[in-house]
Amino acid sequence: MIELLVETTNLPGDGREFSFDEQRIWADPIAEFHLPYRIAEPFSAVIRVVPHADGCTVEGTLRGSLVLSCDRCVEEFTYPVTAEFHEFEAYPGGDSRNDAPSDVWWVVAKDGLHYLDVAGFLWEQFQLALPEKPLCTVLCRGMCAECGANKNLDECRCAASGSDPRLAAFHSMKLS
């Protein structure tokens, strides 16, 4: 991941806006971790960083699109990623609004100044914007468990068995 730091200590009181369209912020971790998707439309982010005594507020938007594989039919589809965020990042070692150590991940201290790790922060927002279960459409019919046909494209001629054979032992159970 590239190092992209924004110094937050000396920002004006009402903050400052930054724009990022460096694709390595997103492309490098995708390649490094062999993630199962690729960028379809380049990503861009606009953030506003507002300094506080114990940290900084980071708010903004992230936009772009990915090519994902559907969890049901395995066909690729384009997924638009649009995320809005508003986070507080505490300065390390200071009095923070939340004492949890995980809240200091994206702010580092160097030579008496505080820096926001923008690449790490934007990568986290990108990951949070992805669906847990990517689907090409909500009505995706998936693949046939018998022949593997994509049920969205063809009618499957396999007979419906009606039940999962792994659950056969439970058919004779009676609830009292």
GROMACS .gro file of N, CA and C in nm:
model
  528
    1MET      N    1   0.085  -0.118   0.000
    1MET     CA    2   0.000   0.000   0.000
    1MET      C    3   0.089   0.123   0.000
    2ILE      N    4   0.050   0.219  -0.076
    2ILE     CA    5   0.130   0.340  -0.083
    2ILE      C    6   0.115   0.420   0.046
    3GLU      N    7   0.218   0.499   0.075
    3GLU     CA    8   0.209   0.586   0.193
    3GLU      C    9   0.161   0.722   0.146
    4LEU      N   10   0.048   0.765   0.200
    4LEU     CA   11  -0.012   0.892   0.163
    4LEU      C   12  -0.057   0.958   0.292
    5LEU      N   13   0.023   1.052   0.341
    5LEU     CA   14  -0.004   1.114   0.471
    5LEU      C   15  -0.046   1.259   0.453
    6VAL      N   16  -0.144   1.301   0.532
    6VAL     CA   17  -0.189   1.440   0.536
    6VAL      C   18  -0.164   1.491   0.676
    7GLU      N   19  -0.087   1.599   0.685
    7GLU     CA   20  -0.056   1.657   0.816
    7GLU      C   21  -0.181   1.727   0.869
    8THR      N   22  -0.224   1.691   0.990
    8THR     CA   23  -0.350   1.742   1.044
    8THR      C   24  -0.330   1.845   1.155
    9THR      N   25  -0.213   1.855   1.211
    9THR     CA   26  -0.190   1.940   1.328
    9THR      C   27  -0.209   2.088   1.295
   10ASN      N   28  -0.163   2.131   1.179
   10ASN     CA   29  -0.166   2.274   1.145
   10ASN      C   30  -0.275   2.312   1.044
   11LEU      N   31  -0.379   2.233   1.035
   11LEU     CA   32  -0.489   2.268   0.945
   11LEU      C   33  -0.570   2.383   1.004
   12PRO      N   34  -0.637   2.463   0.920
   12PRO     CA   35  -0.724   2.569   0.975
   12PRO      C   36  -0.835   2.507   1.059
   13GLY      N   37  -0.892   2.583   1.150
   13GLY     CA   38  -0.994   2.534   1.241
   13GLY      C   39  -1.117   2.476   1.173
   14ASP      N   40  -1.152   2.529   1.055
   14ASP     CA   41  -1.268   2.475   0.984
   14ASP      C   42  -1.229   2.363   0.889
   15GLY      N   43  -1.104   2.323   0.893
   15GLY     CA   44  -1.058   2.209   0.815
   15GLY      C   45  -1.017   2.242   0.674
   16ARG      N   46  -0.989   2.138   0.599
   16ARG     CA   47  -0.945   2.155   0.461
   16ARG      C   48  -0.994   2.035   0.381
   17GLU      N   49  -1.026   2.062   0.252
   17GLU     CA   50  -1.074   1.954   0.165
   17GLU      C   51  -0.960   1.904   0.077
   18PHE      N   52  -0.957   1.772   0.057
   18PHE     CA   53  -0.857   1.709  -0.027
   18PHE      C   54  -0.927   1.616  -0.126
   19SER      N   55  -0.870   1.603  -0.246
   19SER     CA   56  -0.923   1.510  -0.346
   19SER      C   57  -0.814   1.410  -0.381
   20PHE      N   58  -0.856   1.284  -0.399
   20PHE     CA   59  -0.761   1.178  -0.432
   20PHE      C   60  -0.816   1.094  -0.547
   21ASP      N   61  -0.733   1.077  -0.649
   21ASP     CA   62  -0.771   0.986  -0.757
   21ASP      C   63  -0.656   0.893  -0.794
   22GLU      N   64  -0.558   0.881  -0.705
   22GLU     CA   65  -0.446   0.790  -0.723
   22GLU      C   66  -0.499   0.646  -0.713
   23GLN      N   67  -0.498   0.574  -0.823
   23GLN     CA   68  -0.557   0.440  -0.827
   23GLN      C   69  -0.478   0.337  -0.746
   24ARG      N   70  -0.352   0.366  -0.717
   24ARG     CA   71  -0.272   0.271  -0.638
   24ARG      C   72  -0.327   0.255  -0.497
   25ILE      N   73  -0.402   0.353  -0.447
   25ILE     CA   74  -0.464   0.340  -0.314
   25ILE      C   75  -0.550   0.214  -0.311
   26TRP      N   76  -0.620   0.185  -0.421
   26TRP     CA   77  -0.712   0.071  -0.425
   26TRP      C   78  -0.653  -0.046  -0.503
   27ALA      N   79  -0.580  -0.017  -0.612
   27ALA     CA   80  -0.529  -0.125  -0.699
   27ALA      C   81  -0.418  -0.205  -0.632
   28ASP      N   82  -0.329  -0.140  -0.559
   28ASP     CA   83  -0.218  -0.213  -0.496
   28ASP      C   84  -0.266  -0.318  -0.395
   29PRO      N   85  -0.356  -0.284  -0.301
   29PRO     CA   86  -0.402  -0.389  -0.208
   29PRO      C   87  -0.483  -0.498  -0.277
   30ILE      N   88  -0.561  -0.463  -0.381
   30ILE     CA   89  -0.636  -0.566  -0.454
   30ILE      C   90  -0.539  -0.668  -0.512
   31ALA      N   91  -0.430  -0.619  -0.572
   31ALA     CA   92  -0.329  -0.710  -0.630
   31ALA      C   93  -0.252  -0.782  -0.519
   32GLU      N   94  -0.212  -0.710  -0.416
   32GLU     CA   95  -0.131  -0.769  -0.309
   32GLU      C   96  -0.204  -0.884  -0.237
   33PHE      N   97  -0.333  -0.866  -0.213
   33PHE     CA   98  -0.409  -0.967  -0.139
   33PHE      C   99  -0.486  -1.062  -0.230
   34HIS      N  100  -0.463  -1.052  -0.362
   34HIS     CA  101  -0.527  -1.141  -0.460
   34HIS      C  102  -0.679  -1.143  -0.442
   35LEU      N  103  -0.737  -1.025  -0.428
   35LEU     CA  104  -0.881  -1.015  -0.404
   35LEU      C  105  -0.956  -1.047  -0.534
   36PRO      N  106  -1.074  -1.108  -0.522
   36PRO     CA  107  -1.145  -1.158  -0.641
   36PRO      C  108  -1.227  -1.053  -0.715
   37TYR      N  109  -1.175  -0.934  -0.734
   37TYR     CA  110  -1.244  -0.834  -0.811
   37TYR      C  111  -1.142  -0.741  -0.874
   38ARG      N  112  -1.189  -0.662  -0.971
   38ARG     CA  113  -1.101  -0.565  -1.037
   38ARG      C  114  -1.176  -0.434  -1.057
   39ILE      N  115  -1.099  -0.329  -1.075
   39ILE     CA  116  -1.157  -0.195  -1.089
   39ILE      C  117  -1.214  -0.180  -1.230
   40ALA      N  118  -1.341  -0.139  -1.240
   40ALA     CA  119  -1.406  -0.115  -1.369
   40ALA      C  120  -1.401   0.033  -1.404
   41GLU      N  121  -1.436   0.116  -1.308
   41GLU     CA  122  -1.432   0.261  -1.325
   41GLU      C  123  -1.338   0.316  -1.219
   42PRO      N  124  -1.242   0.400  -1.257
   42PRO     CA  125  -1.145   0.449  -1.159
   42PRO      C  126  -1.213   0.512  -1.036
   43PHE      N  127  -1.148   0.494  -0.923
   43PHE     CA  128  -1.201   0.546  -0.797
   43PHE      C  129  -1.150   0.687  -0.772
   44SER      N  130  -1.231   0.764  -0.702
   44SER     CA  131  -1.191   0.897  -0.657
   44SER      C  132  -1.255   0.921  -0.522
   45ALA      N  133  -1.190   1.003  -0.444
   45ALA     CA  134  -1.240   1.034  -0.310
   45ALA      C  135  -1.218   1.182  -0.281
   46VAL      N  136  -1.313   1.239  -0.213
   46VAL     CA  137  -1.302   1.376  -0.164
   46VAL      C  138  -1.323   1.369  -0.014
   47ILE      N  139  -1.226   1.420   0.062
   47ILE     CA  140  -1.239   1.417   0.207
   47ILE      C  141  -1.218   1.557   0.263
   48ARG      N  142  -1.280   1.582   0.376
   48ARG     CA  143  -1.259   1.706   0.450
   48ARG      C  144  -1.206   1.665   0.587
   49VAL      N  145  -1.091   1.720   0.624
   49VAL     CA  146  -1.029   1.688   0.751
   49VAL      C  147  -1.040   1.812   0.840
   50VAL      N  148  -1.103   1.795   0.955
   50VAL     CA  149  -1.121   1.904   1.052
   50VAL      C  150  -1.046   1.867   1.179
   51PRO      N  151  -0.944   1.948   1.218
   51PRO     CA  152  -0.867   1.913   1.337
   51PRO      C  153  -0.942   1.946   1.467
   52HIS      N  154  -0.917   1.866   1.570
   52HIS     CA  155  -0.969   1.889   1.705
   52HIS      C  156  -0.851   1.871   1.800
   53ALA      N  157  -0.872   1.902   1.927
   53ALA     CA  158  -0.763   1.891   2.024
   53ALA      C  159  -0.715   1.748   2.042
   54ASP      N  160  -0.806   1.650   2.030
   54ASP     CA  161  -0.770   1.511   2.057
   54ASP      C  162  -0.778   1.420   1.933
   55GLY      N  163  -0.793   1.479   1.815
   55GLY     CA  164  -0.800   1.399   1.693
   55GLY      C  165  -0.849   1.483   1.578
   56CYS      N  166  -0.905   1.417   1.478
   56CYS     CA  167  -0.958   1.491   1.364
   56CYS      C  168  -1.083   1.420   1.312
   57THR      N  169  -1.172   1.500   1.256
   57THR     CA  170  -1.290   1.446   1.191
   57THR      C  171  -1.259   1.433   1.043
   58VAL      N  172  -1.293   1.318   0.986
   58VAL     CA  173  -1.271   1.294   0.844
   58VAL      C  174  -1.406   1.259   0.784
   59GLU      N  175  -1.451   1.341   0.691
   59GLU     CA  176  -1.577   1.312   0.625
   59GLU      C  177  -1.559   1.329   0.475
   60GLY      N  178  -1.640   1.255   0.398
   60GLY     CA  179  -1.627   1.267   0.254
   60GLY      C  180  -1.699   1.158   0.180
   61THR      N  181  -1.662   1.144   0.053
   61THR     CA  182  -1.725   1.045  -0.033
   61THR      C  183  -1.619   0.968  -0.111
   62LEU      N  184  -1.658   0.850  -0.152
   62LEU     CA  185  -1.573   0.761  -0.231
   62LEU      C  186  -1.659   0.708  -0.344
   63ARG      N  187  -1.608   0.717  -0.469
   63ARG     CA  188  -1.686   0.669  -0.583
   63ARG      C  189  -1.596   0.593  -0.681
   64GLY      N  190  -1.657   0.497  -0.749
   64GLY     CA  191  -1.591   0.416  -0.850
   64GLY      C  192  -1.675   0.293  -0.874
   65SER      N  193  -1.623   0.198  -0.949
   65SER     CA  194  -1.698   0.073  -0.965
   65SER      C  195  -1.601  -0.043  -0.983
   66LEU      N  196  -1.652  -0.160  -0.948
   66LEU     CA  197  -1.573  -0.284  -0.953
   66LEU      C  198  -1.643  -0.387  -1.039
   67VAL      N  199  -1.567  -0.483  -1.088
   67VAL     CA  200  -1.623  -0.602  -1.149
   67VAL      C  201  -1.614  -0.711  -1.044
   68LEU      N  202  -1.732  -0.760  -1.003
   68LEU     CA  203  -1.741  -0.864  -0.900
   68LEU      C  204  -1.797  -0.990  -0.962
   69SER      N  205  -1.785  -1.100  -0.892
   69SER     CA  206  -1.844  -1.226  -0.931
   69SER      C  207  -1.965  -1.251  -0.842
   70CYS      N  208  -2.079  -1.284  -0.904
   70CYS     CA  209  -2.202  -1.309  -0.828
   70CYS      C  210  -2.186  -1.434  -0.742
   71ASP      N  211  -2.231  -1.427  -0.619
   71ASP     CA  212  -2.220  -1.542  -0.527
   71ASP      C  213  -2.314  -1.656  -0.564
   72ARG      N  214  -2.419  -1.627  -0.643
   72ARG     CA  215  -2.514  -1.732  -0.678
   72ARG      C  216  -2.488  -1.795  -0.815
   73CYS      N  217  -2.466  -1.711  -0.917
   73CYS     CA  218  -2.451  -1.765  -1.053
   73CYS      C  219  -2.308  -1.758  -1.104
   74VAL      N  220  -2.217  -1.695  -1.033
   74VAL     CA  221  -2.074  -1.684  -1.063
   74VAL      C  222  -2.047  -1.598  -1.187
   75GLU      N  223  -2.148  -1.531  -1.241
   75GLU     CA  224  -2.127  -1.440  -1.354
   75GLU      C  225  -2.070  -1.309  -1.302
   76GLU      N  226  -1.985  -1.246  -1.384
   76GLU     CA  227  -1.929  -1.117  -1.345
   76GLU      C  228  -2.031  -1.006  -1.371
   77PHE      N  229  -2.028  -0.904  -1.288
   77PHE     CA  230  -2.114  -0.788  -1.305
   77PHE      C  231  -2.042  -0.665  -1.249
   78THR      N  232  -2.086  -0.548  -1.296
   78THR     CA  233  -2.026  -0.423  -1.250
   78THR      C  234  -2.103  -0.372  -1.129
   79TYR      N  235  -2.031  -0.344  -1.023
   79TYR     CA  236  -2.090  -0.298  -0.898
   79TYR      C  237  -2.044  -0.154  -0.871
   80PRO      N  238  -2.137  -0.057  -0.875
   80PRO     CA  239  -2.097   0.080  -0.842
   80PRO      C  240  -2.073   0.095  -0.692
   81VAL      N  241  -1.960   0.150  -0.658
   81VAL     CA  242  -1.926   0.173  -0.516
   81VAL      C  243  -1.942   0.322  -0.488
   82THR      N  244  -2.032   0.353  -0.399
   82THR     CA  245  -2.053   0.491  -0.355
   82THR      C  246  -2.063   0.487  -0.203
   83ALA      N  247  -1.972   0.556  -0.140
   83ALA     CA  248  -1.971   0.555   0.007
   83ALA      C  249  -1.957   0.697   0.059
   84GLU      N  250  -2.035   0.725   0.159
   84GLU     CA  251  -2.020   0.851   0.232
   84GLU      C  252  -1.978   0.813   0.373
   85PHE      N  253  -1.887   0.889   0.429
   85PHE     CA  254  -1.837   0.854   0.562
   85PHE      C  255  -1.817   0.980   0.644
   86HIS      N  256  -1.821   0.962   0.773
   86HIS     CA  257  -1.797   1.068   0.870
   86HIS      C  258  -1.737   0.998   0.992
   87GLU      N  259  -1.608   1.009   1.010
   87GLU     CA  260  -1.538   0.937   1.116
   87GLU      C  261  -1.456   1.033   1.201
   88PHE      N  262  -1.435   0.993   1.325
   88PHE     CA  263  -1.342   1.065   1.412
   88PHE      C  264  -1.219   0.977   1.431
   89GLU      N  265  -1.103   1.031   1.404
   89GLU     CA  266  -0.977   0.959   1.423
   89GLU      C  267  -0.900   1.024   1.537
   90ALA      N  268  -0.880   0.949   1.644
   90ALA     CA  269  -0.812   1.003   1.763
   90ALA      C  270  -0.661   1.009   1.743
   91TYR      N  271  -0.600   1.109   1.804
   91TYR     CA  272  -0.454   1.118   1.802
   91TYR      C  273  -0.398   1.013   1.897
   92PRO      N  274  -0.290   0.948   1.858
   92PRO     CA  275  -0.233   0.845   1.946
   92PRO      C  276  -0.176   0.906   2.074
   93GLY      N  277  -0.201   0.839   2.186
   93GLY     CA  278  -0.143   0.880   2.313
   93GLY      C  279  -0.213   0.995   2.382
   94GLY      N  280  -0.308   1.058   2.320
   94GLY     CA  281  -0.376   1.170   2.382
   94GLY      C  282  -0.509   1.129   2.441
   95ASP      N  283  -0.576   1.225   2.501
   95ASP     CA  284  -0.711   1.200   2.550
   95ASP      C  285  -0.801   1.192   2.428
   96SER      N  286  -0.864   1.079   2.413
   96SER     CA  287  -0.952   1.063   2.298
   96SER      C  288  -1.096   1.047   2.344
   97ARG      N  289  -1.189   1.064   2.249
   97ARG     CA  290  -1.331   1.047   2.281
   97ARG      C  291  -1.364   0.901   2.305
   98ASN      N  292  -1.281   0.815   2.252
   98ASN     CA  293  -1.300   0.672   2.270
   98ASN      C  294  -1.163   0.612   2.297
   99ASP      N  295  -1.146   0.546   2.408
   99ASP     CA  296  -1.015   0.494   2.446
   99ASP      C  297  -0.977   0.364   2.378
  100ALA      N  298  -1.062   0.312   2.291
  100ALA     CA  299  -1.029   0.187   2.224
  100ALA      C  300  -0.906   0.204   2.137
  101PRO      N  301  -0.808   0.114   2.151
  101PRO     CA  302  -0.685   0.127   2.074
  101PRO      C  303  -0.709   0.123   1.923
  102SER      N  304  -0.816   0.060   1.878
  102SER     CA  305  -0.839   0.049   1.735
  102SER      C  306  -0.874   0.185   1.672
  103ASP      N  307  -0.908   0.284   1.752
  103ASP     CA  308  -0.942   0.414   1.698
  103ASP      C  309  -0.821   0.498   1.659
  104VAL      N  310  -0.703   0.450   1.683
  104VAL     CA  311  -0.584   0.529   1.650
  104VAL      C  312  -0.507   0.471   1.533
  105TRP      N  313  -0.567   0.387   1.455
  105TRP     CA  314  -0.495   0.322   1.346
  105TRP      C  315  -0.452   0.416   1.235
  106TRP      N  316  -0.531   0.515   1.202
  106TRP     CA  317  -0.504   0.593   1.081
  106TRP      C  318  -0.440   0.728   1.110
  107VAL      N  319  -0.405   0.755   1.235
  107VAL     CA  320  -0.332   0.878   1.268
  107VAL      C  321  -0.200   0.837   1.329
  108VAL      N  322  -0.092   0.893   1.276
  108VAL     CA  323   0.041   0.864   1.329
  108VAL      C  324   0.105   0.994   1.375
  109ALA      N  325   0.193   0.984   1.472
  109ALA     CA  326   0.267   1.101   1.522
  109ALA      C  327   0.411   1.091   1.476
  110LYS      N  328   0.461   1.201   1.418
  110LYS     CA  329   0.601   1.208   1.374
  110LYS      C  330   0.651   1.349   1.403
  111ASP      N  331   0.762   1.358   1.469
  111ASP     CA  332   0.827   1.487   1.496
  111ASP      C  333   0.732   1.591   1.556
  112GLY      N  334   0.648   1.548   1.647
  112GLY     CA  335   0.556   1.639   1.715
  112GLY      C  336   0.433   1.678   1.635
  113LEU      N  337   0.415   1.622   1.516
  113LEU     CA  338   0.298   1.652   1.434
  113LEU      C  339   0.215   1.525   1.416
  114HIS      N  340   0.088   1.542   1.383
  114HIS     CA  341   0.000   1.428   1.357
  114HIS      C  342  -0.032   1.421   1.209
  115TYR      N  343  -0.032   1.299   1.157
  115TYR     CA  344  -0.059   1.277   1.015
  115TYR      C  345  -0.169   1.172   1.002
  116LEU      N  346  -0.261   1.198   0.911
  116LEU     CA  347  -0.365   1.101   0.878
  116LEU      C  348  -0.313   1.013   0.764
  117ASP      N  349  -0.316   0.882   0.784
  117ASP     CA  350  -0.279   0.788   0.679
  117ASP      C  351  -0.398   0.774   0.585
  118VAL      N  352  -0.401   0.860   0.483
  118VAL     CA  353  -0.517   0.868   0.394
  118VAL      C  354  -0.535   0.739   0.315
  119ALA      N  355  -0.427   0.679   0.268
  119ALA     CA  356  -0.439   0.556   0.189
  119ALA      C  357  -0.504   0.445   0.272
  120GLY      N  358  -0.460   0.429   0.395
  120GLY     CA  359  -0.520   0.327   0.483
  120GLY      C  360  -0.664   0.359   0.516
  121PHE      N  361  -0.690   0.486   0.543
  121PHE     CA  362  -0.827   0.527   0.576
  121PHE      C  363  -0.921   0.502   0.459
  122LEU      N  364  -0.880   0.542   0.336
  122LEU     CA  365  -0.965   0.523   0.219
  122LEU      C  366  -0.981   0.375   0.184
  123TRP      N  367  -0.877   0.296   0.206
  123TRP     CA  368  -0.888   0.152   0.183
  123TRP      C  369  -0.993   0.092   0.278
  124GLU      N  370  -0.991   0.135   0.403
  124GLU     CA  371  -1.091   0.086   0.499
  124GLU      C  372  -1.233   0.124   0.455
  125GLN      N  373  -1.251   0.248   0.411
  125GLN     CA  374  -1.384   0.292   0.366
  125GLN      C  375  -1.427   0.213   0.243
  126PHE      N  376  -1.332   0.184   0.155
  126PHE     CA  377  -1.360   0.103   0.036
  126PHE      C  378  -1.408  -0.036   0.078
  127GLN      N  379  -1.338  -0.099   0.171
  127GLN     CA  380  -1.375  -0.234   0.218
  127GLN      C  381  -1.513  -0.233   0.284
  128LEU      N  382  -1.542  -0.129   0.361
  128LEU     CA  383  -1.672  -0.121   0.427
  128LEU      C  384  -1.786  -0.100   0.328
  129ALA      N  385  -1.756  -0.045   0.210
  129ALA     CA  386  -1.860  -0.018   0.110
  129ALA      C  387  -1.894  -0.142   0.027
  130LEU      N  388  -1.814  -0.247   0.035
  130LEU     CA  389  -1.839  -0.367  -0.047
  130LEU      C  390  -1.949  -0.452   0.014
  131PRO      N  391  -2.028  -0.519  -0.070
  131PRO     CA  392  -2.135  -0.604  -0.017
  131PRO      C  393  -2.077  -0.732   0.044
  132GLU      N  394  -2.144  -0.783   0.151
  132GLU     CA  395  -2.102  -0.911   0.210
  132GLU      C  396  -2.124  -1.025   0.114
  133LYS      N  397  -2.236  -1.020   0.043
  133LYS     CA  398  -2.271  -1.125  -0.051
  133LYS      C  399  -2.304  -1.058  -0.185
  134PRO      N  400  -2.205  -1.048  -0.275
  134PRO     CA  401  -2.232  -0.981  -0.402
  134PRO      C  402  -2.328  -1.062  -0.489
  135LEU      N  403  -2.433  -0.994  -0.537
  135LEU     CA  404  -2.531  -1.058  -0.625
  135LEU      C  405  -2.547  -0.973  -0.750
  136CYS      N  406  -2.556  -1.038  -0.867
  136CYS     CA  407  -2.573  -0.964  -0.992
  136CYS      C  408  -2.707  -0.892  -0.992
  137THR      N  409  -2.812  -0.955  -0.940
  137THR     CA  410  -2.941  -0.891  -0.917
  137THR      C  411  -3.003  -0.957  -0.794
  138VAL      N  412  -3.097  -0.890  -0.734
  138VAL     CA  413  -3.161  -0.949  -0.616
  138VAL      C  414  -3.240  -1.074  -0.655
  139LEU      N  415  -3.281  -1.081  -0.780
  139LEU     CA  416  -3.361  -1.194  -0.826
  139LEU      C  417  -3.277  -1.303  -0.892
  140CYS      N  418  -3.147  -1.299  -0.874
  140CYS     CA  419  -3.060  -1.401  -0.934
  140CYS      C  420  -3.105  -1.539  -0.889
  141ARG      N  421  -3.122  -1.628  -0.987
  141ARG     CA  422  -3.170  -1.764  -0.957
  141ARG      C  423  -3.055  -1.861  -0.930
  142GLY      N  424  -2.932  -1.818  -0.953
  142GLY     CA  425  -2.817  -1.900  -0.920
  142GLY      C  426  -2.790  -2.012  -1.019
  143MET      N  427  -2.715  -2.111  -0.974
  143MET     CA  428  -2.676  -2.224  -1.058
  143MET      C  429  -2.749  -2.349  -1.010
  144CYS      N  430  -2.773  -2.443  -1.101
  144CYS     CA  431  -2.832  -2.571  -1.064
  144CYS      C  432  -2.728  -2.653  -0.988
  145ALA      N  433  -2.768  -2.707  -0.874
  145ALA     CA  434  -2.675  -2.787  -0.794
  145ALA      C  435  -2.642  -2.919  -0.861
  146GLU      N  436  -2.725  -2.964  -0.956
  146GLU     CA  437  -2.703  -3.093  -1.025
  146GLU      C  438  -2.614  -3.077  -1.148
  147CYS      N  439  -2.654  -2.988  -1.241
  147CYS     CA  440  -2.582  -2.979  -1.368
  147CYS      C  441  -2.495  -2.853  -1.381
  148GLY      N  442  -2.510  -2.758  -1.292
  148GLY     CA  443  -2.428  -2.638  -1.295
  148GLY      C  444  -2.476  -2.531  -1.392
  149ALA      N  445  -2.593  -2.548  -1.452
  149ALA     CA  446  -2.644  -2.449  -1.547
  149ALA      C  447  -2.680  -2.320  -1.474
  150ASN      N  448  -2.656  -2.209  -1.544
  150ASN     CA  449  -2.696  -2.079  -1.491
  150ASN      C  450  -2.847  -2.068  -1.510
  151LYS      N  451  -2.923  -2.069  -1.403
  151LYS     CA  452  -3.069  -2.067  -1.411
  151LYS      C  453  -3.123  -1.933  -1.461
  152ASN      N  454  -3.038  -1.830  -1.466
  152ASN     CA  455  -3.081  -1.701  -1.520
  152ASN      C  456  -3.085  -1.705  -1.673
  153LEU      N  457  -3.005  -1.794  -1.733
  153LEU     CA  458  -2.994  -1.799  -1.879
  153LEU      C  459  -3.075  -1.912  -1.940
  154ASP      N  460  -3.082  -2.028  -1.873
  154ASP     CA  461  -3.149  -2.146  -1.926
  154ASP      C  462  -3.240  -2.207  -1.820
  155GLU      N  463  -3.342  -2.274  -1.868
  155GLU     CA  464  -3.423  -2.354  -1.778
  155GLU      C  465  -3.347  -2.484  -1.753
  156CYS      N  466  -3.335  -2.520  -1.631
  156CYS     CA  467  -3.263  -2.642  -1.596
  156CYS      C  468  -3.359  -2.760  -1.612
  157ARG      N  469  -3.312  -2.869  -1.675
  157ARG     CA  470  -3.396  -2.986  -1.696
  157ARG      C  471  -3.377  -3.090  -1.585
  158CYS      N  472  -3.298  -3.060  -1.487
  158CYS     CA  473  -3.277  -3.153  -1.377
  158CYS      C  474  -3.403  -3.159  -1.290
  159ALA      N  475  -3.437  -3.280  -1.246
  159ALA     CA  476  -3.553  -3.296  -1.160
  159ALA      C  477  -3.521  -3.238  -1.023
  160ALA      N  478  -3.613  -3.166  -0.972
  160ALA     CA  479  -3.593  -3.111  -0.838
  160ALA      C  480  -3.606  -3.224  -0.736
  161SER      N  481  -3.503  -3.243  -0.658
  161SER     CA  482  -3.506  -3.353  -0.561
  161SER      C  483  -3.598  -3.319  -0.443
  162GLY      N  484  -3.621  -3.193  -0.420
  162GLY     CA  485  -3.712  -3.154  -0.314
  162GLY      C  486  -3.644  -3.136  -0.180
  163SER      N  487  -3.537  -3.208  -0.154
  163SER     CA  488  -3.472  -3.189  -0.025
  163SER      C  489  -3.323  -3.217  -0.038
  164ASP      N  490  -3.250  -3.170   0.054
  164ASP     CA  491  -3.106  -3.188   0.059
  164ASP      C  492  -3.077  -3.327   0.118
  165PRO      N  493  -3.006  -3.416   0.047
  165PRO     CA  494  -2.979  -3.550   0.100
  165PRO      C  495  -2.899  -3.548   0.231
  166ARG      N  496  -2.827  -3.441   0.258
  166ARG     CA  497  -2.750  -3.433   0.383
  166ARG      C  498  -2.842  -3.418   0.505
  167LEU      N  499  -2.966  -3.378   0.479
  167LEU     CA  500  -3.061  -3.359   0.589
  167LEU      C  501  -3.158  -3.475   0.602
  168ALA      N  502  -3.135  -3.588   0.531
  168ALA     CA  503  -3.227  -3.702   0.531
  168ALA      C  504  -3.250  -3.758   0.671
  169ALA      N  505  -3.150  -3.757   0.757
  169ALA     CA  506  -3.163  -3.810   0.893
  169ALA      C  507  -3.267  -3.732   0.974
  170PHE      N  508  -3.290  -3.609   0.940
  170PHE     CA  509  -3.385  -3.527   1.016
  170PHE      C  510  -3.530  -3.547   0.971
  171HIS      N  511  -3.553  -3.613   0.855
  171HIS     CA  512  -3.690  -3.634   0.807
  171HIS      C  513  -3.770  -3.725   0.899
  172SER      N  514  -3.704  -3.819   0.967
  172SER     CA  515  -3.778  -3.912   1.055
  172SER      C  516  -3.793  -3.858   1.197
  173MET      N  517  -3.737  -3.743   1.226
  173MET     CA  518  -3.748  -3.685   1.361
  173MET      C  519  -3.888  -3.632   1.385
  174LYS      N  520  -3.933  -3.649   1.507
  174LYS     CA  521  -4.063  -3.593   1.548
  174LYS      C  522  -4.039  -3.499   1.664
  175LEU      N  523  -4.100  -3.387   1.657
  175LEU     CA  524  -4.090  -3.290   1.766
  175LEU      C  525  -4.202  -3.314   1.865
  176SER      N  526  -4.169  -3.318   1.990
  176SER     CA  527  -4.274  -3.341   2.088
  176SER      C  528  -4.301  -3.215   2.167
   0.00000   0.00000   0.00000
